[in-house]
Coordinates of C-alpha atoms in Angstrom, one line a residue:
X1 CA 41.9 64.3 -36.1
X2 CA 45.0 62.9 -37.9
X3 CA 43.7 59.3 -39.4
X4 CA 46.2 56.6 -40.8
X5 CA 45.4 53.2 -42.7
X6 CA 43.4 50.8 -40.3
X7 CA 45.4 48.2 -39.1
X8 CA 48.5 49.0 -40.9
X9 CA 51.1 46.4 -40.9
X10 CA 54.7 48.0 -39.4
X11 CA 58.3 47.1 -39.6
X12 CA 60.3 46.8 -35.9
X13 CA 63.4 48.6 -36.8
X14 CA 66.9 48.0 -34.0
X15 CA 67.3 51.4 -31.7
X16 CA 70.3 53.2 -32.1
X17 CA 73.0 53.4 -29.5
X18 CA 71.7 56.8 -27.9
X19 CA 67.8 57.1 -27.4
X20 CA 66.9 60.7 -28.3
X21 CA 63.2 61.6 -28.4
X22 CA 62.1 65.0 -30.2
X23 CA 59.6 67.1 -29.6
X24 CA 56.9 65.8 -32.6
X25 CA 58.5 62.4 -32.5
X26 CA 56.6 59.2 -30.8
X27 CA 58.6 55.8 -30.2
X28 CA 56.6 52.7 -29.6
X29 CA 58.5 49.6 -28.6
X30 CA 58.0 45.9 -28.7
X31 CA 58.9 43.0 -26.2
X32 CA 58.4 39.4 -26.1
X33 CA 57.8 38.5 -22.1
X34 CA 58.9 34.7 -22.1
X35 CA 62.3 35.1 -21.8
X36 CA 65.7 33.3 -20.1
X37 CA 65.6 32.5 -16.8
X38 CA 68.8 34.5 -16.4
X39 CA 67.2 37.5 -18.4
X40 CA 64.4 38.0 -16.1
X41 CA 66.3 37.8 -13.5
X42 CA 68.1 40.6 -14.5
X43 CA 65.3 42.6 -15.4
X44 CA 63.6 41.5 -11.7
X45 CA 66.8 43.0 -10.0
X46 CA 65.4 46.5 -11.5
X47 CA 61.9 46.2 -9.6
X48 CA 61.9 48.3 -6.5
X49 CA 60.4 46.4 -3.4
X50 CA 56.7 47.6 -4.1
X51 CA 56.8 45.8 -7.5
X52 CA 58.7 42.9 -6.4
X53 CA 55.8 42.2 -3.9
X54 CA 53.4 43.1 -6.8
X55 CA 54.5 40.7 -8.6
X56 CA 54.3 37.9 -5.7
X57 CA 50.9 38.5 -5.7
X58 CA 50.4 36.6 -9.0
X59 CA 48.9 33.3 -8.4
X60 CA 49.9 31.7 -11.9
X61 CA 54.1 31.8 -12.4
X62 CA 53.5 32.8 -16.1
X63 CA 51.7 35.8 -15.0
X64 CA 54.2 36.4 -12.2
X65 CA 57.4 36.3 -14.8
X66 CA 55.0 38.5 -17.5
X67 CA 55.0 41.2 -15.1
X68 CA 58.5 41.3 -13.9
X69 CA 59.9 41.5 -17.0
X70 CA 57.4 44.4 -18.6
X71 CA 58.2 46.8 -15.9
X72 CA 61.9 46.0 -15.8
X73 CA 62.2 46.3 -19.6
X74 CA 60.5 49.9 -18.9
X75 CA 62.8 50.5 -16.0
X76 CA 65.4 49.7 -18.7
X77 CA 63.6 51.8 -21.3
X78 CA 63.5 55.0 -19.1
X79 CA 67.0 54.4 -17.5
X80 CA 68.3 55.1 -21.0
X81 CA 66.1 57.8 -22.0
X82 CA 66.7 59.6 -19.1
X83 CA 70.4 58.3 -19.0
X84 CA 70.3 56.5 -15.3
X85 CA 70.3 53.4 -13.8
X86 CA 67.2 51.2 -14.5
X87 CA 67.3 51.4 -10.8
X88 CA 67.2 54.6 -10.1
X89 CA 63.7 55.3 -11.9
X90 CA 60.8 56.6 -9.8
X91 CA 57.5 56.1 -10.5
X92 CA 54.1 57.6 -9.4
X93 CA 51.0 55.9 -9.8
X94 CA 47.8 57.9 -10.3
X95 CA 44.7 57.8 -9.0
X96 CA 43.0 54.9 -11.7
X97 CA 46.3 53.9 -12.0
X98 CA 48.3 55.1 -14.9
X99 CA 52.0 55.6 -14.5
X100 CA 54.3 58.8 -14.6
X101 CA 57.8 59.9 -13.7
X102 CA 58.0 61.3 -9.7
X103 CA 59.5 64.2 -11.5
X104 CA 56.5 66.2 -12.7
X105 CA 58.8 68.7 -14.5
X106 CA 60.5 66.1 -16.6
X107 CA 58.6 66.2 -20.0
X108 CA 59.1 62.5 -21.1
X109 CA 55.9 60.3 -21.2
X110 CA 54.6 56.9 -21.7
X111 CA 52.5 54.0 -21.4
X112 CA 52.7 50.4 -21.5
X113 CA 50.1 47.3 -22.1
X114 CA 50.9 43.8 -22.5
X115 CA 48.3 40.6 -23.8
X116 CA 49.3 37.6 -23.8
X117 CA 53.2 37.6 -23.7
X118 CA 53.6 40.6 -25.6
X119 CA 54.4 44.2 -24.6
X120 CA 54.0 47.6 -26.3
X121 CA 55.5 50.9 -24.8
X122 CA 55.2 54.5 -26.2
X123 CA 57.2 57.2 -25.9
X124 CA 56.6 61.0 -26.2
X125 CA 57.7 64.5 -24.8
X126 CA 55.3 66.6 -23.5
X127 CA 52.8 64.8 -24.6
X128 CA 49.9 62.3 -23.0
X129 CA 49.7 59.0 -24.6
X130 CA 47.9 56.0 -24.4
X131 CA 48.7 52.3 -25.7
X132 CA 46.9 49.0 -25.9
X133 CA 47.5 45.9 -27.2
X134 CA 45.2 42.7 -27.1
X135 CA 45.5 39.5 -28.8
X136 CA 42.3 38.4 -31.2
X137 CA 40.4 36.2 -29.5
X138 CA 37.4 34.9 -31.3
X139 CA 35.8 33.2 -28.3
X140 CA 36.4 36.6 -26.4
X141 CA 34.5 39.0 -29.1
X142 CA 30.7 38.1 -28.2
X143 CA 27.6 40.4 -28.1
X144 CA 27.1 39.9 -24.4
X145 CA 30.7 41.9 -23.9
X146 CA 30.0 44.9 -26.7
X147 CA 26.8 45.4 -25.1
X148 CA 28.9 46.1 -21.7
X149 CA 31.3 48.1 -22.8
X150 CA 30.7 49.5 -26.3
X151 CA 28.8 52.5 -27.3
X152 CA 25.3 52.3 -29.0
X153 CA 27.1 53.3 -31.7
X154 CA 29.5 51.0 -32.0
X155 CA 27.5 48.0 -31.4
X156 CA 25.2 49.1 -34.4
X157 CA 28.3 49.4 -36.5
X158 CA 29.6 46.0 -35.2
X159 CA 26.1 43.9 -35.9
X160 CA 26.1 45.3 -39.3
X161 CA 29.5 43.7 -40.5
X162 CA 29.6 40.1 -42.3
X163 CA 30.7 37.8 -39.5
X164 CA 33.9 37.2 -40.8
X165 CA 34.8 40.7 -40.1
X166 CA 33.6 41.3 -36.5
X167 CA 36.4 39.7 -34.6
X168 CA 38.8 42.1 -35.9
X169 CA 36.7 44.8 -35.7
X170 CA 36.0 43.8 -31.7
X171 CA 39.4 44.9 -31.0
X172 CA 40.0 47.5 -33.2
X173 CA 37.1 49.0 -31.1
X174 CA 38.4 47.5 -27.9
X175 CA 42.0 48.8 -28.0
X176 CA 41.2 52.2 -29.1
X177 CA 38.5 52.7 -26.8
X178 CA 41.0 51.1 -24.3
X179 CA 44.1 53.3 -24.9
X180 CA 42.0 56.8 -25.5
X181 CA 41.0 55.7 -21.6
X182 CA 44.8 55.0 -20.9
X183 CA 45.4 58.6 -22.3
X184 CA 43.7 60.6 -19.7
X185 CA 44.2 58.8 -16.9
X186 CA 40.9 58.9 -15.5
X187 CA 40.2 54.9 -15.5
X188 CA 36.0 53.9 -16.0
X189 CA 35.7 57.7 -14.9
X190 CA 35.2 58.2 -18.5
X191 CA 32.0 56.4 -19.3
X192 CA 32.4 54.3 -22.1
X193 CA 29.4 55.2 -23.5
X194 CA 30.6 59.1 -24.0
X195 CA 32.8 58.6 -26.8
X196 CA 32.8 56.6 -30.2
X197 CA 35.8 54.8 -32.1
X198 CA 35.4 53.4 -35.8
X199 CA 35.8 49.9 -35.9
X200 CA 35.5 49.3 -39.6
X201 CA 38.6 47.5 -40.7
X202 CA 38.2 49.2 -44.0
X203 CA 38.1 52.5 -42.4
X204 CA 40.5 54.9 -41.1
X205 CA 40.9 55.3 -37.4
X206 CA 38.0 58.4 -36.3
X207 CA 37.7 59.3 -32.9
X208 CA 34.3 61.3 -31.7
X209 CA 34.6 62.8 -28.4
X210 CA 34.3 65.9 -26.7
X211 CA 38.2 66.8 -27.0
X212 CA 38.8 64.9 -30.3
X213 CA 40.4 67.7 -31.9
X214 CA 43.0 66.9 -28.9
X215 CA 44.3 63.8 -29.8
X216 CA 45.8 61.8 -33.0
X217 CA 44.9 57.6 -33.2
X218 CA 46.8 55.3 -35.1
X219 CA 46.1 51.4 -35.2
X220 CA 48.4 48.8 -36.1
X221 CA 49.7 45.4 -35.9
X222 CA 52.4 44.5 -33.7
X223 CA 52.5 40.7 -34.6
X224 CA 50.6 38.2 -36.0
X225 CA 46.9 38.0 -34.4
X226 CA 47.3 40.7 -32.4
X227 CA 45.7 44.5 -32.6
X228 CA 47.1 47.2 -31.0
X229 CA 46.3 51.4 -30.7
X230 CA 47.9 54.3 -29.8
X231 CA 46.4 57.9 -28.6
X232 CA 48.5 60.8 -28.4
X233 CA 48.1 64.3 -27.7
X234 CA 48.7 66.6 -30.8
X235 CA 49.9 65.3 -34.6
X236 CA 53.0 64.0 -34.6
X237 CA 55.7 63.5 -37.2
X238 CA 57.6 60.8 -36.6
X239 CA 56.7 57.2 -35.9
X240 CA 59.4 55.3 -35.0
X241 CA 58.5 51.2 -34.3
X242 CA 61.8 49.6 -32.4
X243 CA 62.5 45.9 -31.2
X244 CA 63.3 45.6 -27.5
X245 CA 66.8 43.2 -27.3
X246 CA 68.0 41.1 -24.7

């Protein structure tokens, strides 16, 4: 299991002109959701007409425009990897959920998340991959909510932390549990309870699972107060952390 510096702080770098992905290379993206009027706009006229009434199903407008412009900056995202229209993306949704290309034989992968007006997306070939973002929320991080959805494991490790270190430690535990999930797919399928993630902040990332010789986990921070993970099948090389534009 390939480990990396908890929380690690990263730089968002501009993309190049042509988006190539290699075979051991990973790209994770970052996009701010409140945006122009006129830019999400755009991005809306990207939505096919199953996303469009998606999105109408929003009762709060801020939630509504969050959503519009996450899966139109993917639409834009894949247009270019795959060099096609925005437009002309297809999706298929799986069974708990998780997205894919129509195309089974096309090799490129990804995954998404957003929290609180900020989006991640990763990027592979060949690869599964799962991503999760969540903004620290103090008020959110209780017992009553480990208990549910942590393992005995990580609880123990949780309650023995000083206080002032449990909040971040209740989402480095939440988004890694959250995007090994996202990984394969399978939704609650996977019990929560089946599988530990560190949650030390003074730790390196360790996942223990059945298949966690599978996969590589690396935590980070996309901005300030946030947390954020990322699962992927394999080791891979390169990292590369790029800023979504306008």
């Amino acid at each position: 299991m390939m480990c990396a510096p908890a929380m690690e702080a990263v730089s968002w770098s501009q993309p190049p002109q042509k988006l190539l992905l290699q075979q051991n290379e990973l790209h994770i993206w970052r996009a701010w959701l409140d945006v122009e009027p006129r830019e999400r706009a755009r991005l809306c006229s990207y939505l096919s007409e199953d996303e469009v009434a998606r999105a109408q199903r929003f009762v709060f407008p801020r939630d509504r425009g969050h959503f519009v412009v996450a899966r139109g900056r993917l639409r834009d995202l894949l247009g270019k990897y795959q060099d096609c229209s925005p437009n002309a993306v297809q999706f298929k949704t799986g069974r708990y959920g998780k997205l894919s290309l129509v195309d089974d034989r096309d090799p490129l992968r990804f995954n998404l998340s957003h929290s609180h007006g900020l989006a991640l997306y990763g990027f592979c070939v060949g690869r599964e991959v799962g991503i999760d973002t969540e903004k620290i929320q103090p008020e959110f991080a209780g017992e009553e909510i480990a208990k549910r959805y942590f393992s005995a494991t990580e609880q123990r490790e949780l309650a023995e932390l000083p206080k002032e270190l449990r909040d971040t430690a209740f989402f480095l535990c939440w988004t890694r549990k959250e995007a090994y999930i996202k990984a394969h797919g399978d939704g609650l399928q996977i019990p929560l309870d089946s599988f530990d993630v560190s949650l030390k902040p003074d730790e390196p990332e360790t996942l223990r699972s059945m298949d966690s010789g599978r996969w590589s986990m690396r935590s980070f921070v996309p901005a300030p107060e946030f947390a954020a993970a990322l699962i992927v099948e394999g080791e891979i090389q390169s990292w590369r952390f790029l800023e979504c534009g306008d």
